[in-house]
PDB file of C-alpha atoms and ligand atoms in Angstrom:
ATOM      1  CA  ILE J 184       6.064 -50.122  51.425  1.00 95.00           C
ATOM      2  CA  GLU J 185       4.041 -48.834  48.020  1.00 97.00           C
ATOM      3  CA  ARG J 186       4.372 -45.801  46.067  1.00 98.00           C
ATOM      4  CA  THR J 187       1.332 -43.960  44.260  1.00 98.00           C
ATOM      5  CA  PHE J 188       0.900 -40.972  41.710  1.00 98.00           C
ATOM      6  CA  SER J 189      -0.748 -37.724  42.953  1.00 98.00           C
ATOM      7  CA  MET J 190      -0.864 -34.702  41.249  1.00 98.00           C
ATOM      8  CA  ILE J 191      -2.691 -30.911  42.695  1.00 98.00           C
ATOM      9  CA  LYS J 192      -4.853 -29.807  39.642  1.00 98.00           C
ATOM     10  CA  PRO J 193      -5.168 -26.057  38.377  1.00 98.00           C
ATOM     11  CA  ASP J 194      -7.723 -25.044  40.581  1.00 98.00           C
ATOM     12  CA  ALA J 195      -5.676 -25.400  43.697  1.00 98.00           C
ATOM     13  CA  THR J 196      -2.560 -23.600  42.267  1.00 98.00           C
ATOM     14  CA  LYS J 197      -4.473 -20.541  40.869  1.00 98.00           C
ATOM     15  CA  ARG J 198      -5.482 -20.655  44.718  1.00 98.00           C
ATOM     16  CA  ASN J 199      -2.504 -21.077  46.331  1.00 98.00           C
ATOM     17  CA  VAL J 200      -3.113 -23.862  48.779  1.00 98.00           C
ATOM     18  CA  THR J 201      -0.505 -26.781  47.358  1.00 98.00           C
ATOM     19  CA  GLY J 202       1.059 -26.540  50.623  1.00 98.00           C
ATOM     20  CA  LYS J 203      -2.124 -26.953  52.716  1.00 98.00           C
ATOM     21  CA  ILE J 204      -2.964 -30.055  50.274  1.00 98.00           C
ATOM     22  CA  ILE J 205       0.837 -31.051  50.641  1.00 98.00           C
ATOM     23  CA  ASP J 206       0.302 -30.729  54.862  1.00 98.00           C
ATOM     24  CA  ARG J 207      -2.779 -33.413  54.661  1.00 98.00           C
ATOM     25  CA  LEU J 208      -0.643 -35.948  52.788  1.00 98.00           C
ATOM     26  CA  GLU J 209       2.198 -35.698  55.047  1.00 98.00           C
ATOM     27  CA  SER J 210       0.548 -35.762  58.201  1.00 97.00           C
ATOM     28  CA  ALA J 211      -1.538 -39.161  57.471  1.00 97.00           C
ATOM     29  CA  GLY J 212       2.182 -40.201  56.757  1.00 97.00           C
ATOM     30  CA  LEU J 213       2.829 -40.599  52.931  1.00 98.00           C
ATOM     31  CA  ARG J 214       5.889 -38.724  51.796  1.00 98.00           C
ATOM     32  CA  VAL J 215       6.814 -36.671  48.598  1.00 98.00           C
ATOM     33  CA  VAL J 216       9.569 -38.608  47.009  1.00 98.00           C
ATOM     34  CA  ALA J 217       9.362 -36.994  43.949  1.00 98.00           C
ATOM     35  CA  GLN J 218       7.523 -33.448  42.681  1.00 98.00           C
ATOM     36  CA  LYS J 219       7.685 -30.681  40.126  1.00 98.00           C
ATOM     37  CA  ARG J 220       5.566 -28.379  38.625  1.00 98.00           C
ATOM     38  CA  VAL J 221       3.992 -28.923  35.374  1.00 98.00           C
ATOM     39  CA  TRP J 222       2.051 -26.766  33.034  1.00 98.00           C
ATOM     40  CA  MET J 223       0.538 -29.811  30.683  1.00 98.00           C
ATOM     41  CA  SER J 224      -0.473 -29.086  27.267  1.00 98.00           C
ATOM     42  CA  LEU J 225      -3.860 -30.165  25.570  1.00 98.00           C
ATOM     43  CA  ARG J 226      -1.947 -33.350  24.362  1.00 98.00           C
ATOM     44  CA  GLU J 227      -0.195 -34.460  27.880  1.00 98.00           C
ATOM     45  CA  ALA J 228      -3.128 -33.963  29.317  1.00 98.00           C
ATOM     46  CA  GLU J 229      -4.896 -36.063  26.772  1.00 98.00           C
ATOM     47  CA  GLY J 230      -2.472 -38.950  26.688  1.00 98.00           C
ATOM     48  CA  PHE J 231      -2.613 -38.864  30.292  1.00 98.00           C
ATOM     49  CA  TYR J 232      -6.221 -39.211  30.663  1.00 97.00           C
ATOM     50  CA  ALA J 233      -6.014 -41.809  27.776  1.00 96.00           C
ATOM     51  CA  GLU J 234      -8.582 -44.261  29.611  1.00 95.00           C
ATOM     52  CA  HIS J 235     -11.378 -41.312  29.716  1.00 96.00           C
ATOM     53  CA  LYS J 236     -11.417 -40.608  26.047  1.00 97.00           C
ATOM     54  CA  ALA J 237     -14.624 -41.619  25.866  1.00 97.00           C
ATOM     55  CA  ARG J 238     -16.265 -40.090  28.684  1.00 97.00           C
ATOM     56  CA  PRO J 239     -18.563 -37.199  27.862  1.00 97.00           C
ATOM     57  CA  PHE J 240     -16.288 -35.106  30.050  1.00 97.00           C
ATOM     58  CA  PHE J 241     -13.274 -35.630  28.637  1.00 98.00           C
ATOM     59  CA  GLY J 242     -12.666 -32.466  26.723  1.00 98.00           C
ATOM     60  CA  GLU J 243     -13.597 -30.491  29.770  1.00 98.00           C
ATOM     61  CA  LEU J 244     -11.387 -32.207  31.585  1.00 98.00           C
ATOM     62  CA  THR J 245      -8.243 -32.171  29.345  1.00 98.00           C
ATOM     63  CA  GLU J 246      -8.940 -28.604  28.454  1.00 98.00           C
ATOM     64  CA  PHE J 247      -8.995 -27.736  32.594  1.00 98.00           C
ATOM     65  CA  MET J 248      -5.883 -29.860  33.805  1.00 98.00           C
ATOM     66  CA  SER J 249      -3.654 -27.934  30.542  1.00 98.00           C
ATOM     67  CA  SER J 250      -5.345 -24.467  31.480  1.00 98.00           C
ATOM     68  CA  GLY J 251      -2.994 -23.640  34.765  1.00 98.00           C
ATOM     69  CA  PRO J 252      -0.239 -25.247  36.459  1.00 98.00           C
ATOM     70  CA  THR J 253      -0.443 -28.369  38.536  1.00 98.00           C
ATOM     71  CA  ILE J 254       2.335 -29.752  41.023  1.00 98.00           C
ATOM     72  CA  VAL J 255       3.076 -33.760  39.649  1.00 98.00           C
ATOM     73  CA  GLN J 256       4.102 -35.890  42.925  1.00 98.00           C
ATOM     74  CA  VAL J 257       5.178 -39.545  43.161  1.00 98.00           C
ATOM     75  CA  LEU J 258       4.076 -40.149  47.245  1.00 98.00           C
ATOM     76  CA  GLU J 259       5.286 -43.780  49.435  1.00 98.00           C
ATOM     77  CA  GLY J 260       4.134 -44.911  52.119  1.00 98.00           C
ATOM     78  CA  GLU J 261       2.532 -48.079  53.714  1.00 97.00           C
ATOM     79  CA  ASN J 262      -0.818 -48.945  51.352  1.00 98.00           C
ATOM     80  CA  ALA J 263       0.088 -45.215  49.561  1.00 98.00           C
ATOM     81  CA  VAL J 264      -1.965 -45.983  46.856  1.00 98.00           C
ATOM     82  CA  ALA J 265      -5.311 -46.764  49.075  1.00 98.00           C
ATOM     83  CA  LYS J 266      -4.257 -44.166  51.350  1.00 98.00           C
ATOM     84  CA  ASN J 267      -4.117 -41.739  49.105  1.00 98.00           C
ATOM     85  CA  ARG J 268      -7.694 -42.544  47.848  1.00 98.00           C
ATOM     86  CA  GLU J 269      -8.923 -41.623  51.401  1.00 98.00           C
ATOM     87  CA  ILE J 270      -7.460 -38.729  52.016  1.00 98.00           C
ATOM     88  CA  MET J 271      -8.387 -36.987  48.847  1.00 98.00           C
ATOM     89  CA  GLY J 272     -12.140 -38.292  49.401  1.00 98.00           C
ATOM     90  CA  ALA J 273     -15.010 -38.700  46.432  1.00 98.00           C
ATOM     91  CA  THR J 274     -14.806 -37.356  43.306  1.00 97.00           C
ATOM     92  CA  ASN J 275     -17.301 -35.006  43.833  1.00 98.00           C
ATOM     93  CA  PRO J 276     -16.596 -33.035  46.388  1.00 97.00           C
ATOM     94  CA  ALA J 277     -20.564 -32.436  47.468  1.00 97.00           C
ATOM     95  CA  ASP J 278     -20.269 -36.406  48.238  1.00 97.00           C
ATOM     96  CA  ALA J 279     -16.663 -36.546  49.707  1.00 97.00           C
ATOM     97  CA  ASP J 280     -16.147 -37.328  54.143  1.00 97.00           C
ATOM     98  CA  GLU J 281     -15.429 -34.262  56.340  1.00 97.00           C
ATOM     99  CA  GLY J 282     -11.583 -34.049  56.898  1.00 96.00           C
ATOM    100  CA  THR J 283     -11.314 -35.046  53.256  1.00 98.00           C
ATOM    101  CA  ILE J 284      -9.007 -33.100  50.790  1.00 98.00           C
ATOM    102  CA  ARG J 285     -12.133 -32.478  48.294  1.00 98.00           C
ATOM    103  CA  LYS J 286     -14.161 -31.725  50.833  1.00 98.00           C
ATOM    104  CA  ASP J 287     -12.166 -28.959  51.942  1.00 98.00           C
ATOM    105  CA  PHE J 288     -10.396 -27.999  48.860  1.00 98.00           C
ATOM    106  CA  ALA J 289     -12.473 -28.852  45.318  1.00 98.00           C
ATOM    107  CA  LEU J 290     -14.918 -26.574  43.471  1.00 98.00           C
ATOM    108  CA  SER J 291     -16.658 -28.911  41.679  1.00 98.00           C
ATOM    109  CA  ILE J 292     -16.559 -32.626  39.933  1.00 97.00           C
ATOM    110  CA  GLY J 293     -14.352 -31.054  37.418  1.00 97.00           C
ATOM    111  CA  GLU J 294     -12.525 -28.852  39.511  1.00 98.00           C
ATOM    112  CA  ASN J 295     -11.447 -31.298  42.235  1.00 98.00           C
ATOM    113  CA  SER J 296      -8.086 -30.507  43.326  1.00 98.00           C
ATOM    114  CA  VAL J 297      -6.202 -33.416  43.124  1.00 98.00           C
ATOM    115  CA  HIS J 298      -5.862 -36.901  41.414  1.00 98.00           C
ATOM    116  CA  GLY J 299      -4.602 -40.357  42.466  1.00 98.00           C
ATOM    117  CA  SER J 300      -3.833 -43.413  41.034  1.00 98.00           C
ATOM    118  CA  ASP J 301      -6.830 -45.757  41.893  1.00 97.00           C
ATOM    119  CA  ALA J 302      -4.561 -48.836  41.376  1.00 98.00           C
ATOM    120  CA  LEU J 303      -0.975 -50.153  41.825  1.00 98.00           C
ATOM    121  CA  GLU J 304      -0.784 -50.672  38.031  1.00 97.00           C
ATOM    122  CA  THR J 305      -1.810 -47.604  37.346  1.00 97.00           C
ATOM    123  CA  ALA J 306       0.435 -46.077  39.607  1.00 98.00           C
ATOM    124  CA  LYS J 307       3.362 -46.968  37.752  1.00 98.00           C
ATOM    125  CA  ARG J 308       2.204 -46.130  34.505  1.00 98.00           C
ATOM    126  CA  GLU J 309       1.265 -42.529  35.534  1.00 98.00           C
ATOM    127  CA  ILE J 310       5.027 -42.119  37.264  1.00 98.00           C
ATOM    128  CA  ALA J 311       6.286 -43.458  34.180  1.00 98.00           C
ATOM    129  CA  TYR J 312       4.092 -40.968  32.405  1.00 98.00           C
ATOM    130  CA  TRP J 313       5.255 -37.670  34.378  1.00 98.00           C
ATOM    131  CA  PHE J 314       9.119 -38.537  36.276  1.00 98.00           C
ATOM    132  CA  SER J 315      12.199 -40.764  34.625  1.00 97.00           C
ATOM    133  CA  GLU J 316      13.444 -43.410  37.096  1.00 94.00           C
ATOM    134  CA  THR J 317      16.259 -41.036  38.307  1.00 96.00           C
ATOM    135  CA  GLU J 318      14.358 -37.924  39.910  1.00 97.00           C
ATOM    136  CA  VAL J 319      12.495 -40.055  41.887  1.00 97.00           C
ATOM    137  CA  VAL J 320      13.992 -39.991  45.367  1.00 95.00           C
ATOM    138  CA  GLY J 321      12.942 -42.099  48.588  1.00 88.00           C
TER     139      GLY J 321
HETATM  140  P1  LIG D 454      -8.830 -38.616  39.087  1.00 70.92           P
HETATM  141  O1  LIG D 454      -7.939 -39.130  41.026  1.00 70.92           O
HETATM  142  O2  LIG D 454      -8.675 -37.577  39.492  1.00 70.92           O
HETATM  143  O3  LIG D 454      -8.418 -39.927  38.886  1.00 70.92           O
HETATM  144  O4  LIG D 454     -10.298 -38.643  40.140  1.00 70.92           O
HETATM  145  P2  LIG D 454     -11.252 -39.909  40.337  1.00 70.92           P
HETATM  146  O5  LIG D 454     -10.119 -41.646  39.950  1.00 70.92           O
HETATM  147  O6  LIG D 454     -12.030 -39.695  41.522  1.00 70.92           O
HETATM  148  O7  LIG D 454     -12.538 -40.398  39.021  1.00 70.92           O
HETATM  149  P3  LIG D 454     -12.021 -40.824  37.605  1.00 70.92           P
HETATM  150  O8  LIG D 454     -11.370 -41.232  37.718  1.00 70.92           O
HETATM  151  O9  LIG D 454     -13.551 -41.375  37.382  1.00 70.92           O
HETATM  152  O10 LIG D 454     -12.393 -39.284  36.920  1.00 70.92           O
HETATM  153  C1  LIG D 454     -11.135 -38.385  36.593  1.00 70.92           C
HETATM  154  C2  LIG D 454     -11.625 -37.470  36.176  1.00 70.92           C
HETATM  155  O11 LIG D 454     -12.253 -36.412  35.697  1.00 70.92           O
HETATM  156  C3  LIG D 454     -11.885 -36.813  37.845  1.00 70.92           C
HETATM  157  O12 LIG D 454     -11.277 -36.362  38.550  1.00 70.92           O
HETATM  158  C4  LIG D 454     -12.738 -34.830  37.780  1.00 70.92           C
HETATM  159  O13 LIG D 454     -11.849 -34.072  37.533  1.00 70.92           O
HETATM  160  C5  LIG D 454     -12.935 -35.532  36.253  1.00 70.92           C
HETATM  161  N1  LIG D 454     -14.588 -36.202  36.047  1.00 70.92           N
HETATM  162  C6  LIG D 454     -15.062 -37.095  36.530  1.00 70.92           C
HETATM  163  N2  LIG D 454     -16.395 -37.257  36.519  1.00 70.92           N
HETATM  164  C7  LIG D 454     -16.479 -35.759  35.765  1.00 70.92           C
HETATM  165  C8  LIG D 454     -17.606 -35.163  35.551  1.00 70.92           C
HETATM  166  O14 LIG D 454     -18.842 -35.763  35.487  1.00 70.92           O
HETATM  167  N3  LIG D 454     -18.133 -33.570  34.872  1.00 70.92           N
HETATM  168  C9  LIG D 454     -16.458 -33.085  34.944  1.00 70.92           C
HETATM  169  N4  LIG D 454     -15.846 -31.950  34.001  1.00 70.92           N
HETATM  170  N5  LIG D 454     -15.365 -34.089  35.237  1.00 70.92           N
HETATM  171  C10 LIG D 454     -15.572 -34.928  35.699  1.00 70.92           C
HETATM  172 MG1  LIG D 455      -9.430 -41.731  38.553  1.00 70.92          MG
END
């Protein structure tokens, strides 16, 4: 059994669709084993997205992620990392498949409603960034 890190971004909390998004995750067989609502600071966003520091959209990304509340989560399930990426759909909603979260909820490549770890190692680091071990209850 695998764990991945997931985030529901400020564009989705703003539109009050977090429950609808969590339903997609649960319906696909993923289990929420940790969850909290966080309004991250710009510094926290910069730390979380440090790997993207050199990208041209880094400022826009970190400002957006600190512009309102997010839901941070740990999801558990078979192949949780890959499964979550599949349910989320492509980064740009214009490229996302029918039935994916980003196809149905994302507004743009920046305001794309959800984040999901891209590999197991990344998941470990991202989970540890937001949660202590005792907060994850499988
Ligand atoms: P995450 O699950 O959020 O990591 O998305 P991803 O793995 O599909 O995309 P990637 O890691 O390449 O980029 C991280 C995030 O940066 C994306 O989810 C977008 O929110 C944002 N992003 C990527 N490209 C652009 C862009 O061209 N413009 C803006 N404004 N944001 C972008
Ligand atoms: Mg990524």
